[in-house]
């Protein structure tokens, strides 16, 4: 596997692949890779001739400076894992390589058709503008045939799908296919996340209750209304010492608007476990 740190080198390698008519798969990440990322990379390697993985902790998507500073980073461990998985190129630029000073500080404006007005969008103003800023840049640079994202960040996936198919970037990325991949969980049910690295062992035990309650709520959904299940999930999680729900919303899987019933519904939750903000979701 080759490690690339500049856009210029990246463009050269992409051009060489295109010249040889090779299909390109891209897995954008912020590093601190775990088995969830590994599942994306494995799938990418199996479906494309060449796999590019980006590792870039994107400053423009963090609205909380402390969260950015504390985001786990371990590029050499990531490189080892990616090489073992069969990735061909690791793109690991610095923020200065990705953005001009102006881009780093200016607000990237993008219309999300309301998808950003709910849940994460409400809690983290500007977050999805930063995500789209970096992901669109990666798409321009790598010109992938397929790009892989985890369903754990369900709203992000919905917004990226909209970005590619919606009017703002219409046709810009050719036939790019956005591939959503299922959440990978520990045996305990805890959704894998780079942020789990910041949990102590006892916090991890506590965090397991999030997925336990979400799975249990599928049973509740058989006899109760959306509003009742939504409230019951919030109450059950908040009743666990050490957990505090920021939001739990049961929404339509496509529009992300409040679901009227459970057909095509997904429940998305954000919970603080001590100081660590965790997200998870469940389809009904
Ligand atoms: O999901 C992530 O890790 C990030 O939001 C992404 C898509 C790599 C953009 O920085």
Short mmCIF file of N, CA, C and O and ligand atoms in Angstrom, two decimals, residues 27-31 37 54 56-58 61-62 71 127 130-132 134-135 138 148-150 153 156 160 194, ligand 1:
data_model
loop_
_atom_site.label_atom_id
_atom_site.label_comp_id
_atom_site.label_asym_id
_atom_site.label_seq_id
_atom_site.Cartn_x
_atom_site.Cartn_y
_atom_site.Cartn_z
N UNK A 27 -12.98 4.94 0.40
CA UNK A 27 -13.53 4.87 1.76
C UNK A 27 -13.02 6.10 2.52
O UNK A 27 -11.86 6.12 2.95
N UNK A 28 -13.86 7.13 2.67
CA UNK A 28 -13.42 8.30 3.44
C UNK A 28 -13.53 8.01 4.94
O UNK A 28 -14.55 7.49 5.39
N UNK A 29 -12.48 8.31 5.68
CA UNK A 29 -12.52 8.09 7.14
C UNK A 29 -11.81 9.24 7.86
O UNK A 29 -11.11 10.04 7.23
N UNK A 30 -11.97 9.25 9.17
CA UNK A 30 -11.20 10.19 9.99
C UNK A 30 -10.19 9.40 10.83
O UNK A 30 -9.71 9.89 11.86
N UNK A 31 -9.89 8.18 10.40
CA UNK A 31 -8.88 7.40 11.11
C UNK A 31 -9.39 6.78 12.39
O UNK A 31 -10.60 6.62 12.57
N UNK A 37 -14.84 0.21 10.17
CA UNK A 37 -14.14 0.70 8.97
C UNK A 37 -13.62 -0.47 8.14
O UNK A 37 -13.67 -0.45 6.91
N UNK A 54 -9.12 7.45 2.62
CA UNK A 54 -8.60 8.71 3.15
C UNK A 54 -8.69 8.69 4.68
O UNK A 54 -9.67 8.17 5.24
N UNK A 56 -8.43 11.55 7.41
CA UNK A 56 -8.31 12.99 7.57
C UNK A 56 -9.31 13.45 8.63
O UNK A 56 -10.52 13.32 8.43
N UNK A 57 -8.80 13.93 9.75
CA UNK A 57 -9.69 14.46 10.79
C UNK A 57 -10.06 15.88 10.35
O UNK A 57 -9.26 16.81 10.47
N UNK A 58 -11.24 15.98 9.79
CA UNK A 58 -11.65 17.20 9.08
C UNK A 58 -12.06 18.31 10.05
O UNK A 58 -13.15 18.25 10.64
N UNK A 61 -15.72 20.12 10.14
CA UNK A 61 -16.99 19.50 10.56
C UNK A 61 -17.14 19.43 12.07
O UNK A 61 -18.11 18.87 12.58
N UNK A 62 -16.13 19.97 12.79
CA UNK A 62 -16.22 19.98 14.27
C UNK A 62 -16.68 21.35 14.72
O UNK A 62 -16.00 22.35 14.46
N UNK A 71 -10.14 14.05 19.39
CA UNK A 71 -10.47 12.97 18.45
C UNK A 71 -9.26 12.04 18.33
O UNK A 71 -8.15 12.49 18.08
N UNK A 127 -22.07 21.30 11.12
CA UNK A 127 -21.39 20.00 11.01
C UNK A 127 -21.50 19.42 9.59
O UNK A 127 -20.51 19.04 8.97
N UNK A 130 -19.49 21.03 6.86
CA UNK A 130 -18.09 20.58 6.88
C UNK A 130 -17.93 19.20 6.27
O UNK A 130 -16.98 18.93 5.53
N UNK A 131 -18.88 18.30 6.57
CA UNK A 131 -18.81 16.94 6.01
C UNK A 131 -18.90 17.00 4.48
O UNK A 131 -18.09 16.41 3.76
N UNK A 132 -19.87 17.78 3.99
CA UNK A 132 -20.06 17.86 2.53
C UNK A 132 -18.86 18.56 1.89
O UNK A 132 -18.43 18.20 0.79
N UNK A 134 -15.72 18.39 2.79
CA UNK A 134 -14.58 17.48 2.63
C UNK A 134 -14.92 16.31 1.71
O UNK A 134 -14.09 15.90 0.88
N UNK A 135 -16.14 15.79 1.83
CA UNK A 135 -16.48 14.62 1.01
C UNK A 135 -16.55 15.02 -0.47
O UNK A 135 -16.05 14.30 -1.34
N UNK A 138 -13.07 15.27 -1.74
CA UNK A 138 -12.48 13.93 -1.97
C UNK A 138 -13.04 13.32 -3.26
O UNK A 138 -12.31 12.69 -4.03
N UNK A 148 -17.91 4.39 0.03
CA UNK A 148 -18.47 3.54 1.09
C UNK A 148 -18.60 4.32 2.40
O UNK A 148 -17.63 4.94 2.86
N UNK A 149 -19.78 4.24 3.01
CA UNK A 149 -20.04 4.92 4.28
C UNK A 149 -20.83 4.00 5.19
O UNK A 149 -21.64 3.20 4.72
N UNK A 150 -20.60 4.15 6.50
CA UNK A 150 -21.28 3.30 7.47
C UNK A 150 -22.67 3.84 7.78
O UNK A 150 -22.90 5.06 7.78
N UNK A 153 -23.64 6.45 11.01
CA UNK A 153 -23.89 7.89 10.80
C UNK A 153 -24.98 8.00 9.75
O UNK A 153 -24.74 8.41 8.61
N UNK A 156 -25.71 11.38 8.06
CA UNK A 156 -24.60 11.73 7.15
C UNK A 156 -24.76 10.99 5.82
O UNK A 156 -24.62 11.58 4.75
N UNK A 160 -25.21 12.65 2.16
CA UNK A 160 -24.25 12.39 1.07
C UNK A 160 -24.99 11.83 -0.16
O UNK A 160 -24.72 12.22 -1.30
N UNK A 194 -15.04 5.19 16.69
CA UNK A 194 -13.69 5.62 17.10
C UNK A 194 -13.77 6.26 18.49
O UNK A 194 -12.82 6.21 19.26
O1 LIG B 1 -17.84 9.60 8.99
C1 LIG B 1 -16.72 10.12 9.03
O2 LIG B 1 -15.76 9.54 9.49
C2 LIG B 1 -16.55 11.54 8.48
O3 LIG B 1 -17.66 12.32 8.73
C3 LIG B 1 -16.19 11.56 6.98
C4 LIG B 1 -17.30 11.01 6.12
C5 LIG B 1 -14.92 10.79 6.74
C6 LIG B 1 -15.95 13.01 6.53
O4 LIG B 1 -14.92 13.61 7.26
#
